[in-house]
Amino acid sequence: MCRNRQHNFEQSRAEQSRAEQSRAEQSRALIKLLQYVFGYTVVSLQDIVKKSCSGGTPKKGVSEYYEGGNIPWLRTQEVVFRDICKTECFITESAVKNSAAKWIPENCVIVAISGATAGRCAINKIPLTTNQHCLNLEVDPEMALYRYVYYCICAKQEELLAKKEGARGDLNSTRILSLQIDLPSIEEQKRIVSILDRFDTICNDLTSGLPAEIEARQKQYEYYRDKLLTFEERG
């Protein structure tokens, strides 16, 4: 009897997995069709994210979780609208095994979800782990460029911050994944990312000039970024 139940359970899980895969394939096909007809389509982040997860904080005071650690561990104060090539803190393999901290692959879009940092985002250029106040989005490369998604989230800061709740002003994964963006073809995404990368480099390299001049250039960048990320239907 137990074997039959186990078999039925595994069969049910397999059928559910096949159904989910079929729905995902249908969704991808519909998105590509709408892109072909209208030049772009509106999607929620959940439509183009393969996997999302948060991390965890290994128990403080346990030396074996931190001393001699070489695993990059990201905290939300390091999520500041830039590429992340290194972290300030490191943890051990034991910490990963005994906490909710988990490895995420490079080129995820990381969104801070807690307190004063909520809404900030970044891209990790190295595999790393994060604390529980980061939502890590692994973008489906068949549907979107991770860097395009990053720029879209940057441009939607006001909308994202409006989703904060509670006394601490936290975000949750459901609210973030429901954020809608305009999604053109991959080729058009590449063109837009190329332009915005150049703009971003110029803005980040500004080290001289009056504060008012720097602020004006930043606003100019944000204006053109928002224009590039807004589409009109083909008429």
PDB file of C-alpha atoms in Angstrom:
ATOM      1  CA  MET A   1       0.000   0.000   0.000  1.00  0.00           C
ATOM      2  CA  CYS A   2       2.791   2.444   0.953  1.00  0.00           C
ATOM      3  CA  ARG A   3       4.597   1.693  -2.303  1.00  0.00           C
ATOM      4  CA  ASN A   4       1.425   2.377  -4.283  1.00  0.00           C
ATOM      5  CA  ARG A   5       0.938   5.690  -2.498  1.00  0.00           C
ATOM      6  CA  GLN A   6       4.546   6.664  -3.147  1.00  0.00           C
ATOM      7  CA  HIS A   7       4.176   5.695  -6.816  1.00  0.00           C
ATOM      8  CA  ASN A   8       0.959   7.699  -7.146  1.00  0.00           C
ATOM      9  CA  PHE A   9       2.578  10.690  -5.445  1.00  0.00           C
ATOM     10  CA  GLU A  10       5.595  10.610  -7.758  1.00  0.00           C
ATOM     11  CA  GLN A  11       3.343  10.165 -10.792  1.00  0.00           C
ATOM     12  CA  SER A  12       1.238  13.137  -9.701  1.00  0.00           C
ATOM     13  CA  ARG A  13       4.337  15.287  -9.239  1.00  0.00           C
ATOM     14  CA  ALA A  14       5.620  14.312 -12.683  1.00  0.00           C
ATOM     15  CA  GLU A  15       2.279  15.188 -14.278  1.00  0.00           C
ATOM     16  CA  GLN A  16       2.218  18.518 -12.443  1.00  0.00           C
ATOM     17  CA  SER A  17       5.751  19.273 -13.620  1.00  0.00           C
ATOM     18  CA  ARG A  18       4.820  18.484 -17.234  1.00  0.00           C
ATOM     19  CA  ALA A  19       1.727  20.686 -16.976  1.00  0.00           C
ATOM     20  CA  GLU A  20       3.770  23.587 -15.574  1.00  0.00           C
ATOM     21  CA  GLN A  21       6.345  23.183 -18.331  1.00  0.00           C
ATOM     22  CA  SER A  22       3.593  23.158 -20.955  1.00  0.00           C
ATOM     23  CA  ARG A  23       2.060  26.349 -19.529  1.00  0.00           C
ATOM     24  CA  ALA A  24       5.484  28.020 -19.513  1.00  0.00           C
ATOM     25  CA  GLU A  25       6.053  27.080 -23.164  1.00  0.00           C
ATOM     26  CA  GLN A  26       2.619  28.408 -24.120  1.00  0.00           C
ATOM     27  CA  SER A  27       3.347  31.653 -22.277  1.00  0.00           C
ATOM     28  CA  ARG A  28       6.678  32.054 -24.091  1.00  0.00           C
ATOM     29  CA  ALA A  29       5.010  31.439 -27.451  1.00  0.00           C
ATOM     30  CA  LEU A  30       2.291  34.007 -26.725  1.00  0.00           C
ATOM     31  CA  ILE A  31       4.829  36.621 -25.631  1.00  0.00           C
ATOM     32  CA  LYS A  32       6.883  36.132 -28.803  1.00  0.00           C
ATOM     33  CA  LEU A  33       3.738  36.348 -30.947  1.00  0.00           C
ATOM     34  CA  LEU A  34       2.704  39.629 -29.327  1.00  0.00           C
ATOM     35  CA  GLN A  35       6.228  40.982 -29.771  1.00  0.00           C
ATOM     36  CA  TYR A  36       6.074  40.104 -33.468  1.00  0.00           C
ATOM     37  CA  VAL A  37       2.658  41.702 -33.999  1.00  0.00           C
ATOM     38  CA  PHE A  38       2.981  44.822 -31.839  1.00  0.00           C
ATOM     39  CA  GLY A  39       6.745  45.234 -31.480  1.00  0.00           C
ATOM     40  CA  TYR A  40       6.569  44.621 -27.744  1.00  0.00           C
ATOM     41  CA  THR A  41       4.298  43.208 -25.068  1.00  0.00           C
ATOM     42  CA  VAL A  42       3.631  43.969 -21.418  1.00  0.00           C
ATOM     43  CA  VAL A  43       4.710  41.225 -19.019  1.00  0.00           C
ATOM     44  CA  SER A  44       5.026  40.744 -15.282  1.00  0.00           C
ATOM     45  CA  LEU A  45       8.457  39.899 -13.940  1.00  0.00           C
ATOM     46  CA  GLN A  46       7.125  36.476 -12.968  1.00  0.00           C
ATOM     47  CA  ASP A  47       6.575  35.758 -16.692  1.00  0.00           C
ATOM     48  CA  ILE A  48      10.275  36.091 -17.511  1.00  0.00           C
ATOM     49  CA  VAL A  49      11.988  34.918 -14.309  1.00  0.00           C
ATOM     50  CA  LYS A  50      13.138  31.275 -14.240  1.00  0.00           C
ATOM     51  CA  LYS A  51      13.735  31.217 -10.521  1.00  0.00           C
ATOM     52  CA  SER A  52      13.444  33.605  -7.589  1.00  0.00           C
ATOM     53  CA  CYS A  53      14.683  33.177  -4.044  1.00  0.00           C
ATOM     54  CA  SER A  54      15.853  35.079  -1.014  1.00  0.00           C
ATOM     55  CA  GLY A  55      18.788  34.134   1.165  1.00  0.00           C
ATOM     56  CA  GLY A  56      19.515  33.940   4.861  1.00  0.00           C
ATOM     57  CA  THR A  57      21.781  35.042   7.696  1.00  0.00           C
ATOM     58  CA  PRO A  58      23.861  32.341   9.388  1.00  0.00           C
ATOM     59  CA  LYS A  59      23.490  32.418  13.169  1.00  0.00           C
ATOM     60  CA  LYS A  60      25.537  35.190  14.693  1.00  0.00           C
ATOM     61  CA  GLY A  61      28.058  34.150  17.293  1.00  0.00           C
ATOM     62  CA  VAL A  62      28.866  30.820  15.640  1.00  0.00           C
ATOM     63  CA  SER A  63      32.488  31.325  14.663  1.00  0.00           C
ATOM     64  CA  GLU A  64      32.624  28.362  12.282  1.00  0.00           C
ATOM     65  CA  TYR A  65      30.062  30.121  10.075  1.00  0.00           C
ATOM     66  CA  TYR A  66      32.213  33.197   9.538  1.00  0.00           C
ATOM     67  CA  GLU A  67      35.873  32.721  10.477  1.00  0.00           C
ATOM     68  CA  GLY A  68      38.009  31.802   7.487  1.00  0.00           C
ATOM     69  CA  GLY A  69      34.997  31.913   5.171  1.00  0.00           C
ATOM     70  CA  ASN A  70      35.578  32.455   1.455  1.00  0.00           C
ATOM     71  CA  ILE A  71      31.996  32.351   0.168  1.00  0.00           C
ATOM     72  CA  PRO A  72      30.779  35.843  -0.833  1.00  0.00           C
ATOM     73  CA  TRP A  73      27.763  36.864   1.268  1.00  0.00           C
ATOM     74  CA  LEU A  74      25.828  39.953   0.173  1.00  0.00           C
ATOM     75  CA  ARG A  75      23.911  42.281   2.472  1.00  0.00           C
ATOM     76  CA  THR A  76      21.304  44.778   1.302  1.00  0.00           C
ATOM     77  CA  GLN A  77      23.400  47.854   2.089  1.00  0.00           C
ATOM     78  CA  GLU A  78      25.669  46.732  -0.761  1.00  0.00           C
ATOM     79  CA  VAL A  79      22.786  46.761  -3.275  1.00  0.00           C
ATOM     80  CA  VAL A  80      23.232  50.228  -4.785  1.00  0.00           C
ATOM     81  CA  PHE A  81      22.231  50.205  -8.478  1.00  0.00           C
ATOM     82  CA  ARG A  82      25.564  48.846  -9.701  1.00  0.00           C
ATOM     83  CA  ASP A  83      27.274  45.632 -10.706  1.00  0.00           C
ATOM     84  CA  ILE A  84      28.505  43.616  -7.734  1.00  0.00           C
ATOM     85  CA  CYS A  85      31.966  42.138  -8.271  1.00  0.00           C
ATOM     86  CA  LYS A  86      32.835  41.534  -4.617  1.00  0.00           C
ATOM     87  CA  THR A  87      31.173  41.544  -1.206  1.00  0.00           C
ATOM     88  CA  GLU A  88      32.197  42.999   2.123  1.00  0.00           C
ATOM     89  CA  CYS A  89      31.444  39.796   4.066  1.00  0.00           C
ATOM     90  CA  PHE A  90      32.174  36.097   3.611  1.00  0.00           C
ATOM     91  CA  ILE A  91      30.782  32.918   5.140  1.00  0.00           C
ATOM     92  CA  THR A  92      31.858  29.282   5.284  1.00  0.00           C
ATOM     93  CA  GLU A  93      30.506  26.148   3.632  1.00  0.00           C
ATOM     94  CA  SER A  94      29.157  25.119   7.036  1.00  0.00           C
ATOM     95  CA  ALA A  95      27.140  28.347   7.159  1.00  0.00           C
ATOM     96  CA  VAL A  96      25.540  27.584   3.794  1.00  0.00           C
ATOM     97  CA  LYS A  97      24.636  24.059   4.917  1.00  0.00           C
ATOM     98  CA  ASN A  98      23.104  25.238   8.188  1.00  0.00           C
ATOM     99  CA  SER A  99      21.227  28.371   7.161  1.00  0.00           C
ATOM    100  CA  ALA A 100      18.888  29.704   4.483  1.00  0.00           C
ATOM    101  CA  ALA A 101      21.821  31.318   2.674  1.00  0.00           C
ATOM    102  CA  LYS A 102      22.168  29.708  -0.745  1.00  0.00           C
ATOM    103  CA  TRP A 103      24.309  30.085  -3.829  1.00  0.00           C
ATOM    104  CA  ILE A 104      22.885  32.082  -6.718  1.00  0.00           C
ATOM    105  CA  PRO A 105      24.480  32.141 -10.175  1.00  0.00           C
ATOM    106  CA  GLU A 106      26.093  35.229 -11.639  1.00  0.00           C
ATOM    107  CA  ASN A 107      23.981  37.757 -13.568  1.00  0.00           C
ATOM    108  CA  CYS A 108      20.905  37.615 -11.376  1.00  0.00           C
ATOM    109  CA  VAL A 109      18.953  40.803 -10.749  1.00  0.00           C
ATOM    110  CA  ILE A 110      19.022  41.382  -6.994  1.00  0.00           C
ATOM    111  CA  VAL A 111      16.339  43.545  -5.382  1.00  0.00           C
ATOM    112  CA  ALA A 112      16.587  44.763  -1.786  1.00  0.00           C
ATOM    113  CA  ILE A 113      13.271  44.090  -0.048  1.00  0.00           C
ATOM    114  CA  SER A 114      13.624  45.456   3.465  1.00  0.00           C
ATOM    115  CA  GLY A 115      13.671  48.799   5.242  1.00  0.00           C
ATOM    116  CA  ALA A 116      15.462  51.877   3.952  1.00  0.00           C
ATOM    117  CA  THR A 117      17.167  49.962   1.147  1.00  0.00           C
ATOM    118  CA  ALA A 118      13.949  48.405  -0.210  1.00  0.00           C
ATOM    119  CA  GLY A 119      13.615  48.829  -3.963  1.00  0.00           C
ATOM    120  CA  ARG A 120      17.296  49.192  -4.749  1.00  0.00           C
ATOM    121  CA  CYS A 121      18.637  46.706  -7.261  1.00  0.00           C
ATOM    122  CA  ALA A 122      21.941  45.419  -8.611  1.00  0.00           C
ATOM    123  CA  ILE A 123      23.458  42.673 -10.757  1.00  0.00           C
ATOM    124  CA  ASN A 124      25.879  40.133  -9.316  1.00  0.00           C
ATOM    125  CA  LYS A 125      28.813  39.511 -11.652  1.00  0.00           C
ATOM    126  CA  ILE A 126      30.053  36.644  -9.494  1.00  0.00           C
ATOM    127  CA  PRO A 127      28.260  33.656  -7.941  1.00  0.00           C
ATOM    128  CA  LEU A 128      27.431  34.540  -4.342  1.00  0.00           C
ATOM    129  CA  THR A 129      25.045  34.104  -1.421  1.00  0.00           C
ATOM    130  CA  THR A 130      22.782  36.764   0.092  1.00  0.00           C
ATOM    131  CA  ASN A 131      20.938  37.540   3.282  1.00  0.00           C
ATOM    132  CA  GLN A 132      17.172  37.217   3.618  1.00  0.00           C
ATOM    133  CA  HIS A 133      16.574  40.854   2.725  1.00  0.00           C
ATOM    134  CA  CYS A 134      17.517  40.282  -0.929  1.00  0.00           C
ATOM    135  CA  LEU A 135      15.215  38.863  -3.601  1.00  0.00           C
ATOM    136  CA  ASN A 136      17.324  37.219  -6.283  1.00  0.00           C
ATOM    137  CA  LEU A 137      15.830  36.960  -9.771  1.00  0.00           C
ATOM    138  CA  GLU A 138      17.290  34.560 -12.330  1.00  0.00           C
ATOM    139  CA  VAL A 139      15.976  35.851 -15.668  1.00  0.00           C
ATOM    140  CA  ASP A 140      15.005  33.419 -18.445  1.00  0.00           C
ATOM    141  CA  PRO A 141      17.562  34.227 -21.203  1.00  0.00           C
ATOM    142  CA  GLU A 142      15.156  33.047 -23.902  1.00  0.00           C
ATOM    143  CA  MET A 143      12.724  35.789 -22.920  1.00  0.00           C
ATOM    144  CA  ALA A 144      14.772  38.731 -21.692  1.00  0.00           C
ATOM    145  CA  LEU A 145      18.241  40.080 -21.088  1.00  0.00           C
ATOM    146  CA  TYR A 146      18.983  40.284 -17.378  1.00  0.00           C
ATOM    147  CA  ARG A 147      20.489  43.724 -17.897  1.00  0.00           C
ATOM    148  CA  TYR A 148      17.347  44.954 -19.661  1.00  0.00           C
ATOM    149  CA  VAL A 149      15.242  43.728 -16.733  1.00  0.00           C
ATOM    150  CA  TYR A 150      17.616  45.488 -14.345  1.00  0.00           C
ATOM    151  CA  TYR A 151      17.179  48.803 -16.162  1.00  0.00           C
ATOM    152  CA  CYS A 152      13.394  48.356 -16.186  1.00  0.00           C
ATOM    153  CA  ILE A 153      13.334  47.860 -12.417  1.00  0.00           C
ATOM    154  CA  CYS A 154      15.570  50.913 -11.966  1.00  0.00           C
ATOM    155  CA  ALA A 155      13.129  52.953 -14.055  1.00  0.00           C
ATOM    156  CA  LYS A 156      10.143  51.730 -12.027  1.00  0.00           C
ATOM    157  CA  GLN A 157      11.429  52.834  -8.632  1.00  0.00           C
ATOM    158  CA  GLU A 158       8.413  54.981  -7.740  1.00  0.00           C
ATOM    159  CA  GLU A 159       5.995  52.202  -8.669  1.00  0.00           C
ATOM    160  CA  LEU A 160       8.041  49.646  -6.767  1.00  0.00           C
ATOM    161  CA  LEU A 161       8.318  51.800  -3.652  1.00  0.00           C
ATOM    162  CA  ALA A 162       4.540  52.278  -3.704  1.00  0.00           C
ATOM    163  CA  LYS A 163       4.275  48.516  -3.083  1.00  0.00           C
ATOM    164  CA  LYS A 164       6.075  48.751   0.283  1.00  0.00           C
ATOM    165  CA  GLU A 165       4.085  47.738   3.343  1.00  0.00           C
ATOM    166  CA  GLY A 166       4.356  47.501   7.115  1.00  0.00           C
ATOM    167  CA  ALA A 167       6.105  49.710   9.634  1.00  0.00           C
ATOM    168  CA  ARG A 168       9.520  48.936   8.123  1.00  0.00           C
ATOM    169  CA  GLY A 169       8.374  49.599   4.582  1.00  0.00           C
ATOM    170  CA  ASP A 170       9.208  46.114   3.296  1.00  0.00           C
ATOM    171  CA  LEU A 171       8.560  44.574  -0.102  1.00  0.00           C
ATOM    172  CA  ASN A 172       7.675  40.925  -0.680  1.00  0.00           C
ATOM    173  CA  SER A 173       8.394  38.638  -3.599  1.00  0.00           C
ATOM    174  CA  THR A 174       4.777  38.531  -4.780  1.00  0.00           C
ATOM    175  CA  ARG A 175       4.602  42.309  -5.102  1.00  0.00           C
ATOM    176  CA  ILE A 176       7.941  42.528  -6.876  1.00  0.00           C
ATOM    177  CA  LEU A 177       7.172  39.704  -9.303  1.00  0.00           C
ATOM    178  CA  SER A 178       3.869  41.379 -10.177  1.00  0.00           C
ATOM    179  CA  LEU A 179       5.730  44.465 -11.445  1.00  0.00           C
ATOM    180  CA  GLN A 180       4.938  44.964 -15.137  1.00  0.00           C
ATOM    181  CA  ILE A 181       7.446  46.023 -17.785  1.00  0.00           C
ATOM    182  CA  ASP A 182       7.408  46.578 -21.543  1.00  0.00           C
ATOM    183  CA  LEU A 183       9.233  43.725 -23.268  1.00  0.00           C
ATOM    184  CA  PRO A 184      10.419  44.123 -26.882  1.00  0.00           C
ATOM    185  CA  SER A 185      12.324  41.508 -28.884  1.00  0.00           C
ATOM    186  CA  ILE A 186      15.720  40.305 -27.701  1.00  0.00           C
ATOM    187  CA  GLU A 187      17.403  42.257 -30.509  1.00  0.00           C
ATOM    188  CA  GLU A 188      15.695  45.479 -29.452  1.00  0.00           C
ATOM    189  CA  GLN A 189      16.602  44.775 -25.830  1.00  0.00           C
ATOM    190  CA  LYS A 190      20.255  44.464 -26.882  1.00  0.00           C
ATOM    191  CA  ARG A 191      20.114  47.832 -28.642  1.00  0.00           C
ATOM    192  CA  ILE A 192      18.559  49.535 -25.617  1.00  0.00           C
ATOM    193  CA  VAL A 193      20.979  47.939 -23.157  1.00  0.00           C
ATOM    194  CA  SER A 194      23.939  49.038 -25.283  1.00  0.00           C
ATOM    195  CA  ILE A 195      22.773  52.664 -25.162  1.00  0.00           C
ATOM    196  CA  LEU A 196      21.947  52.610 -21.451  1.00  0.00           C
ATOM    197  CA  ASP A 197      25.251  50.952 -20.573  1.00  0.00           C
ATOM    198  CA  ARG A 198      27.082  53.855 -22.209  1.00  0.00           C
ATOM    199  CA  PHE A 199      24.906  56.383 -20.379  1.00  0.00           C
ATOM    200  CA  ASP A 200      25.444  54.519 -17.118  1.00  0.00           C
ATOM    201  CA  THR A 201      29.216  54.521 -17.552  1.00  0.00           C
ATOM    202  CA  ILE A 202      29.239  58.264 -18.153  1.00  0.00           C
ATOM    203  CA  CYS A 203      27.109  58.945 -15.069  1.00  0.00           C
ATOM    204  CA  ASN A 204      29.158  56.668 -12.821  1.00  0.00           C
ATOM    205  CA  ASP A 205      32.411  58.244 -14.025  1.00  0.00           C
ATOM    206  CA  LEU A 206      31.313  61.737 -13.022  1.00  0.00           C
ATOM    207  CA  THR A 207      33.799  62.744 -10.368  1.00  0.00           C
ATOM    208  CA  SER A 208      34.110  66.437 -11.069  1.00  0.00           C
ATOM    209  CA  GLY A 209      31.761  69.345 -11.488  1.00  0.00           C
ATOM    210  CA  LEU A 210      29.334  71.158  -9.285  1.00  0.00           C
ATOM    211  CA  PRO A 211      26.699  69.044  -7.495  1.00  0.00           C
ATOM    212  CA  ALA A 212      23.981  70.817  -9.491  1.00  0.00           C
ATOM    213  CA  GLU A 213      25.686  69.851 -12.766  1.00  0.00           C
ATOM    214  CA  ILE A 214      26.039  66.222 -11.701  1.00  0.00           C
ATOM    215  CA  GLU A 215      22.392  66.114 -10.638  1.00  0.00           C
ATOM    216  CA  ALA A 216      21.304  67.639 -13.965  1.00  0.00           C
ATOM    217  CA  ARG A 217      23.253  64.992 -15.913  1.00  0.00           C
ATOM    218  CA  GLN A 218      21.725  62.246 -13.785  1.00  0.00           C
ATOM    219  CA  LYS A 219      18.227  63.561 -14.479  1.00  0.00           C
ATOM    220  CA  GLN A 220      19.030  63.732 -18.193  1.00  0.00           C
ATOM    221  CA  TYR A 221      20.143  60.094 -18.101  1.00  0.00           C
ATOM    222  CA  GLU A 222      16.949  59.062 -16.291  1.00  0.00           C
ATOM    223  CA  TYR A 223      14.830  60.938 -18.847  1.00  0.00           C
ATOM    224  CA  TYR A 224      16.385  59.146 -21.833  1.00  0.00           C
ATOM    225  CA  ARG A 225      16.347  55.818 -19.987  1.00  0.00           C
ATOM    226  CA  ASP A 226      12.605  56.105 -19.352  1.00  0.00           C
ATOM    227  CA  LYS A 227      12.035  57.077 -22.997  1.00  0.00           C
ATOM    228  CA  LEU A 228      13.958  54.052 -24.244  1.00  0.00           C
ATOM    229  CA  LEU A 229      12.001  51.721 -21.969  1.00  0.00           C
ATOM    230  CA  THR A 230       8.563  53.012 -23.023  1.00  0.00           C
ATOM    231  CA  PHE A 231       6.941  51.675 -26.184  1.00  0.00           C
ATOM    232  CA  GLU A 232       3.974  52.472 -28.385  1.00  0.00           C
ATOM    233  CA  GLU A 233       1.987  49.903 -30.317  1.00  0.00           C
ATOM    234  CA  ARG A 234       2.546  49.717 -34.034  1.00  0.00           C
ATOM    235  CA  GLY A 235      -0.332  51.458 -35.710  1.00  0.00           C
TER     236      GLY A 235
END
